[in-house]
JSON list of C-alpha atoms in Angstrom, two decimals:
[
{"chain": "A", "resi": 1, "resn": "MET", "atom": "CA", "xyz": [65.73, -75.14, -122.53]},
{"chain": "A", "resi": 2, "resn": "GLY", "atom": "CA", "xyz": [66.60, -75.57, -118.87]},
{"chain": "A", "resi": 3, "resn": "LEU", "atom": "CA", "xyz": [65.21, -73.32, -116.17]},
{"chain": "A", "resi": 4, "resn": "ALA", "atom": "CA", "xyz": [68.70, -72.14, -115.17]},
{"chain": "A", "resi": 5, "resn": "LEU", "atom": "CA", "xyz": [69.40, -71.02, -118.75]},
{"chain": "A", "resi": 6, "resn": "ILE", "atom": "CA", "xyz": [66.08, -69.17, -118.95]},
{"chain": "A", "resi": 7, "resn": "ILE", "atom": "CA", "xyz": [66.77, -67.36, -115.67]},
{"chain": "A", "resi": 8, "resn": "LYS", "atom": "CA", "xyz": [70.31, -66.52, -116.76]},
{"chain": "A", "resi": 9, "resn": "ARG", "atom": "CA", "xyz": [69.02, -65.05, -120.01]},
{"chain": "A", "resi": 10, "resn": "LEU", "atom": "CA", "xyz": [66.61, -62.83, -118.10]},
{"chain": "A", "resi": 11, "resn": "PHE", "atom": "CA", "xyz": [69.50, -61.20, -116.26]},
{"chain": "A", "resi": 12, "resn": "ARG", "atom": "CA", "xyz": [72.16, -61.14, -119.00]},
{"chain": "A", "resi": 13, "resn": "LYS", "atom": "CA", "xyz": [72.45, -58.45, -121.66]},
{"chain": "A", "resi": 14, "resn": "ASN", "atom": "CA", "xyz": [73.99, -60.90, -124.12]},
{"chain": "A", "resi": 15, "resn": "ASP", "atom": "CA", "xyz": [71.44, -63.70, -124.36]},
{"chain": "A", "resi": 16, "resn": "THR", "atom": "CA", "xyz": [73.47, -65.69, -126.88]},
{"chain": "A", "resi": 17, "resn": "ASP", "atom": "CA", "xyz": [75.60, -67.08, -124.04]},
{"chain": "A", "resi": 18, "resn": "ASP", "atom": "CA", "xyz": [74.75, -70.78, -123.64]},
{"chain": "A", "resi": 19, "resn": "SER", "atom": "CA", "xyz": [77.73, -71.59, -121.42]},
{"chain": "A", "resi": 20, "resn": "THR", "atom": "CA", "xyz": [75.65, -72.64, -118.39]},
{"chain": "A", "resi": 21, "resn": "SER", "atom": "CA", "xyz": [75.48, -76.28, -119.46]},
{"chain": "A", "resi": 22, "resn": "THR", "atom": "CA", "xyz": [79.14, -76.64, -120.47]},
{"chain": "A", "resi": 23, "resn": "PRO", "atom": "CA", "xyz": [81.82, -74.70, -118.62]},
{"chain": "A", "resi": 24, "resn": "ASP", "atom": "CA", "xyz": [84.57, -73.11, -120.66]},
{"chain": "A", "resi": 25, "resn": "LYS", "atom": "CA", "xyz": [87.35, -75.63, -121.09]},
{"chain": "A", "resi": 26, "resn": "SER", "atom": "CA", "xyz": [89.71, -73.42, -123.05]},
{"chain": "A", "resi": 27, "resn": "GLY", "atom": "CA", "xyz": [92.93, -72.64, -121.26]},
{"chain": "A", "resi": 28, "resn": "ARG", "atom": "CA", "xyz": [93.50, -69.15, -119.94]},
{"chain": "A", "resi": 29, "resn": "GLU", "atom": "CA", "xyz": [96.90, -67.80, -119.12]},
{"chain": "A", "resi": 30, "resn": "ALA", "atom": "CA", "xyz": [98.06, -65.48, -116.39]},
{"chain": "A", "resi": 31, "resn": "VAL", "atom": "CA", "xyz": [101.57, -64.12, -116.52]},
{"chain": "A", "resi": 32, "resn": "ASP", "atom": "CA", "xyz": [103.09, -62.96, -113.25]},
{"chain": "A", "resi": 33, "resn": "GLY", "atom": "CA", "xyz": [106.40, -61.72, -114.65]},
{"chain": "A", "resi": 34, "resn": "LYS", "atom": "CA", "xyz": [108.34, -64.97, -114.42]},
{"chain": "A", "resi": 35, "resn": "LYS", "atom": "CA", "xyz": [105.76, -67.74, -114.72]},
{"chain": "A", "resi": 36, "resn": "THR", "atom": "CA", "xyz": [102.83, -68.37, -117.03]},
{"chain": "A", "resi": 37, "resn": "HIS", "atom": "CA", "xyz": [99.90, -70.18, -115.40]},
{"chain": "A", "resi": 38, "resn": "THR", "atom": "CA", "xyz": [97.37, -71.95, -117.62]},
{"chain": "A", "resi": 39, "resn": "PHE", "atom": "CA", "xyz": [93.98, -72.86, -116.19]},
{"chain": "A", "resi": 40, "resn": "THR", "atom": "CA", "xyz": [90.32, -73.22, -117.14]},
{"chain": "A", "resi": 41, "resn": "ASP", "atom": "CA", "xyz": [87.26, -71.49, -115.73]},
{"chain": "A", "resi": 42, "resn": "ARG", "atom": "CA", "xyz": [86.46, -74.73, -113.91]},
{"chain": "A", "resi": 43, "resn": "ASP", "atom": "CA", "xyz": [89.78, -74.41, -112.06]},
{"chain": "A", "resi": 44, "resn": "VAL", "atom": "CA", "xyz": [88.91, -71.01, -110.55]},
{"chain": "A", "resi": 45, "resn": "LEU", "atom": "CA", "xyz": [85.11, -70.69, -110.33]},
{"chain": "A", "resi": 46, "resn": "CYS", "atom": "CA", "xyz": [82.98, -71.36, -107.24]},
{"chain": "A", "resi": 47, "resn": "LYS", "atom": "CA", "xyz": [85.97, -71.24, -104.92]},
{"chain": "A", "resi": 48, "resn": "PHE", "atom": "CA", "xyz": [86.89, -69.09, -101.97]},
{"chain": "A", "resi": 49, "resn": "VAL", "atom": "CA", "xyz": [89.33, -66.24, -102.57]},
{"chain": "A", "resi": 50, "resn": "LEU", "atom": "CA", "xyz": [92.16, -66.04, -100.03]},
{"chain": "A", "resi": 51, "resn": "LEU", "atom": "CA", "xyz": [94.36, -63.03, -99.36]},
{"chain": "A", "resi": 52, "resn": "ASP", "atom": "CA", "xyz": [96.97, -63.39, -96.60]},
{"chain": "A", "resi": 53, "resn": "ASN", "atom": "CA", "xyz": [95.26, -66.62, -95.43]},
{"chain": "A", "resi": 54, "resn": "ASN", "atom": "CA", "xyz": [91.91, -64.82, -94.96]},
{"chain": "A", "resi": 55, "resn": "ARG", "atom": "CA", "xyz": [88.78, -65.59, -96.95]},
{"chain": "A", "resi": 56, "resn": "ILE", "atom": "CA", "xyz": [87.80, -62.38, -98.68]},
{"chain": "A", "resi": 57, "resn": "GLY", "atom": "CA", "xyz": [85.17, -63.61, -101.14]},
{"chain": "A", "resi": 58, "resn": "GLU", "atom": "CA", "xyz": [84.01, -66.25, -103.60]},
{"chain": "A", "resi": 59, "resn": "THR", "atom": "CA", "xyz": [84.78, -66.41, -107.32]},
{"chain": "A", "resi": 60, "resn": "ILE", "atom": "CA", "xyz": [81.85, -65.93, -109.71]},
{"chain": "A", "resi": 61, "resn": "SER", "atom": "CA", "xyz": [83.27, -65.34, -113.20]},
{"chain": "A", "resi": 62, "resn": "THR", "atom": "CA", "xyz": [86.22, -64.60, -115.46]},
{"chain": "A", "resi": 63, "resn": "ASP", "atom": "CA", "xyz": [86.26, -61.86, -118.09]},
{"chain": "A", "resi": 64, "resn": "SER", "atom": "CA", "xyz": [88.98, -60.67, -120.47]},
{"chain": "A", "resi": 65, "resn": "GLY", "atom": "CA", "xyz": [91.93, -61.75, -118.35]},
{"chain": "A", "resi": 66, "resn": "HIS", "atom": "CA", "xyz": [90.28, -60.83, -115.05]},
{"chain": "A", "resi": 67, "resn": "LEU", "atom": "CA", "xyz": [88.79, -62.75, -112.14]},
{"chain": "A", "resi": 68, "resn": "ILE", "atom": "CA", "xyz": [85.50, -61.52, -110.68]},
{"chain": "A", "resi": 69, "resn": "PHE", "atom": "CA", "xyz": [84.63, -62.43, -107.13]},
{"chain": "A", "resi": 70, "resn": "LYS", "atom": "CA", "xyz": [81.88, -61.53, -104.72]},
{"chain": "A", "resi": 71, "resn": "GLN", "atom": "CA", "xyz": [82.78, -59.85, -101.43]},
{"chain": "A", "resi": 72, "resn": "ASP", "atom": "CA", "xyz": [79.72, -59.07, -99.34]},
{"chain": "A", "resi": 73, "resn": "ALA", "atom": "CA", "xyz": [77.44, -57.08, -101.70]},
{"chain": "A", "resi": 74, "resn": "LYS", "atom": "CA", "xyz": [80.25, -56.00, -104.06]},
{"chain": "A", "resi": 75, "resn": "ASN", "atom": "CA", "xyz": [81.85, -57.59, -107.10]},
{"chain": "A", "resi": 76, "resn": "LEU", "atom": "CA", "xyz": [85.61, -57.18, -107.31]},
{"chain": "A", "resi": 77, "resn": "TYR", "atom": "CA", "xyz": [87.42, -57.39, -110.66]},
{"chain": "A", "resi": 78, "resn": "ILE", "atom": "CA", "xyz": [91.14, -58.23, -110.48]},
{"chain": "A", "resi": 79, "resn": "PRO", "atom": "CA", "xyz": [93.69, -59.30, -113.09]},
{"chain": "A", "resi": 80, "resn": "LEU", "atom": "CA", "xyz": [94.27, -63.04, -113.42]},
{"chain": "A", "resi": 81, "resn": "SER", "atom": "CA", "xyz": [97.96, -62.29, -112.94]},
{"chain": "A", "resi": 82, "resn": "SER", "atom": "CA", "xyz": [97.08, -61.62, -109.27]},
{"chain": "A", "resi": 83, "resn": "VAL", "atom": "CA", "xyz": [96.31, -65.34, -108.82]},
{"chain": "A", "resi": 84, "resn": "LYS", "atom": "CA", "xyz": [99.19, -66.98, -106.92]},
{"chain": "A", "resi": 85, "resn": "GLU", "atom": "CA", "xyz": [97.81, -70.45, -106.35]},
{"chain": "A", "resi": 86, "resn": "ILE", "atom": "CA", "xyz": [94.74, -72.55, -107.10]},
{"chain": "A", "resi": 87, "resn": "THR", "atom": "CA", "xyz": [93.72, -75.42, -104.80]},
{"chain": "A", "resi": 88, "resn": "ASP", "atom": "CA", "xyz": [90.63, -77.65, -104.71]},
{"chain": "A", "resi": 89, "resn": "GLU", "atom": "CA", "xyz": [88.74, -75.14, -102.57]},
{"chain": "A", "resi": 90, "resn": "ASN", "atom": "CA", "xyz": [90.58, -71.83, -102.84]},
{"chain": "A", "resi": 91, "resn": "VAL", "atom": "CA", "xyz": [92.06, -69.28, -105.20]},
{"chain": "A", "resi": 92, "resn": "VAL", "atom": "CA", "xyz": [94.96, -67.52, -103.46]},
{"chain": "A", "resi": 93, "resn": "VAL", "atom": "CA", "xyz": [95.58, -63.97, -104.69]},
{"chain": "A", "resi": 94, "resn": "GLU", "atom": "CA", "xyz": [98.23, -61.32, -104.15]},
{"chain": "A", "resi": 95, "resn": "THR", "atom": "CA", "xyz": [97.59, -57.86, -102.76]},
{"chain": "A", "resi": 96, "resn": "PHE", "atom": "CA", "xyz": [95.61, -55.70, -105.20]},
{"chain": "A", "resi": 97, "resn": "ASP", "atom": "CA", "xyz": [94.14, -52.20, -105.38]},
{"chain": "A", "resi": 98, "resn": "ARG", "atom": "CA", "xyz": [90.75, -52.74, -103.72]},
{"chain": "A", "resi": 99, "resn": "ASP", "atom": "CA", "xyz": [89.28, -49.38, -104.77]},
{"chain": "A", "resi": 100, "resn": "GLU", "atom": "CA", "xyz": [90.13, -50.07, -108.42]},
{"chain": "A", "resi": 101, "resn": "ALA", "atom": "CA", "xyz": [88.81, -53.65, -108.14]},
{"chain": "A", "resi": 102, "resn": "VAL", "atom": "CA", "xyz": [85.48, -52.40, -106.73]},
{"chain": "A", "resi": 103, "resn": "LYS", "atom": "CA", "xyz": [85.20, -49.75, -109.46]},
{"chain": "A", "resi": 104, "resn": "LEU", "atom": "CA", "xyz": [85.93, -52.27, -112.22]},
{"chain": "A", "resi": 105, "resn": "GLY", "atom": "CA", "xyz": [83.56, -54.78, -110.59]},
{"chain": "A", "resi": 106, "resn": "LYS", "atom": "CA", "xyz": [80.74, -52.24, -110.72]},
{"chain": "A", "resi": 107, "resn": "GLU", "atom": "CA", "xyz": [81.51, -51.53, -114.39]},
{"chain": "A", "resi": 108, "resn": "TRP", "atom": "CA", "xyz": [81.50, -55.29, -115.13]},
{"chain": "A", "resi": 109, "resn": "GLN", "atom": "CA", "xyz": [78.15, -55.72, -113.37]},
{"chain": "A", "resi": 110, "resn": "ASP", "atom": "CA", "xyz": [76.60, -52.78, -115.25]},
{"chain": "A", "resi": 111, "resn": "ARG", "atom": "CA", "xyz": [77.93, -54.15, -118.54]},
{"chain": "A", "resi": 112, "resn": "THR", "atom": "CA", "xyz": [76.74, -57.73, -118.05]},
{"chain": "A", "resi": 113, "resn": "THR", "atom": "CA", "xyz": [73.39, -57.43, -116.29]},
{"chain": "A", "resi": 114, "resn": "ASP", "atom": "CA", "xyz": [70.06, -55.80, -117.02]},
{"chain": "A", "resi": 115, "resn": "THR", "atom": "CA", "xyz": [67.96, -54.03, -114.42]},
{"chain": "A", "resi": 116, "resn": "LEU", "atom": "CA", "xyz": [64.42, -55.32, -114.09]},
{"chain": "A", "resi": 117, "resn": "ILE", "atom": "CA", "xyz": [61.73, -52.64, -114.10]},
{"chain": "A", "resi": 118, "resn": "PHE", "atom": "CA", "xyz": [58.34, -53.18, -112.46]},
{"chain": "A", "resi": 119, "resn": "ASP", "atom": "CA", "xyz": [55.12, -51.18, -112.70]},
{"chain": "A", "resi": 120, "resn": "GLU", "atom": "CA", "xyz": [53.14, -49.92, -109.69]},
{"chain": "A", "resi": 121, "resn": "ASN", "atom": "CA", "xyz": [51.36, -53.31, -109.44]},
{"chain": "A", "resi": 122, "resn": "GLY", "atom": "CA", "xyz": [54.62, -55.22, -109.24]},
{"chain": "A", "resi": 123, "resn": "MET", "atom": "CA", "xyz": [54.40, -56.56, -112.80]},
{"chain": "A", "resi": 124, "resn": "LEU", "atom": "CA", "xyz": [57.56, -56.81, -114.89]},
{"chain": "A", "resi": 125, "resn": "ILE", "atom": "CA", "xyz": [57.75, -54.23, -117.68]},
{"chain": "A", "resi": 126, "resn": "ASN", "atom": "CA", "xyz": [59.27, -55.67, -120.87]},
{"chain": "A", "resi": 127, "resn": "ASP", "atom": "CA", "xyz": [61.23, -53.17, -122.94]}
]
């Protein structure tokens, strides 16, 4: 088992996820009213997020028809239908409700990560 997978399992609630070695290749669809866009996780992950030609974050995950990206110390969770364009380096998105995206990003983070607890000597407490 690779070190990256071990570390990921320490921080994930669902430790049956072995997707670190092989990215998801299944097509995902985003419908923007008129067009249906099909893309894979590889198409959108580890790219800069652009809104009005400004970098506002970097993509980190997809989840149930949503794109999660990091902006400073916050995770934002927006619908994939907000994606306008995907290039080699960027994911261009439309205007979205930032407050809702931050709220949903926090819920996603709470749902998908465990908090590590340490004792007074700095040792990890296993529950």
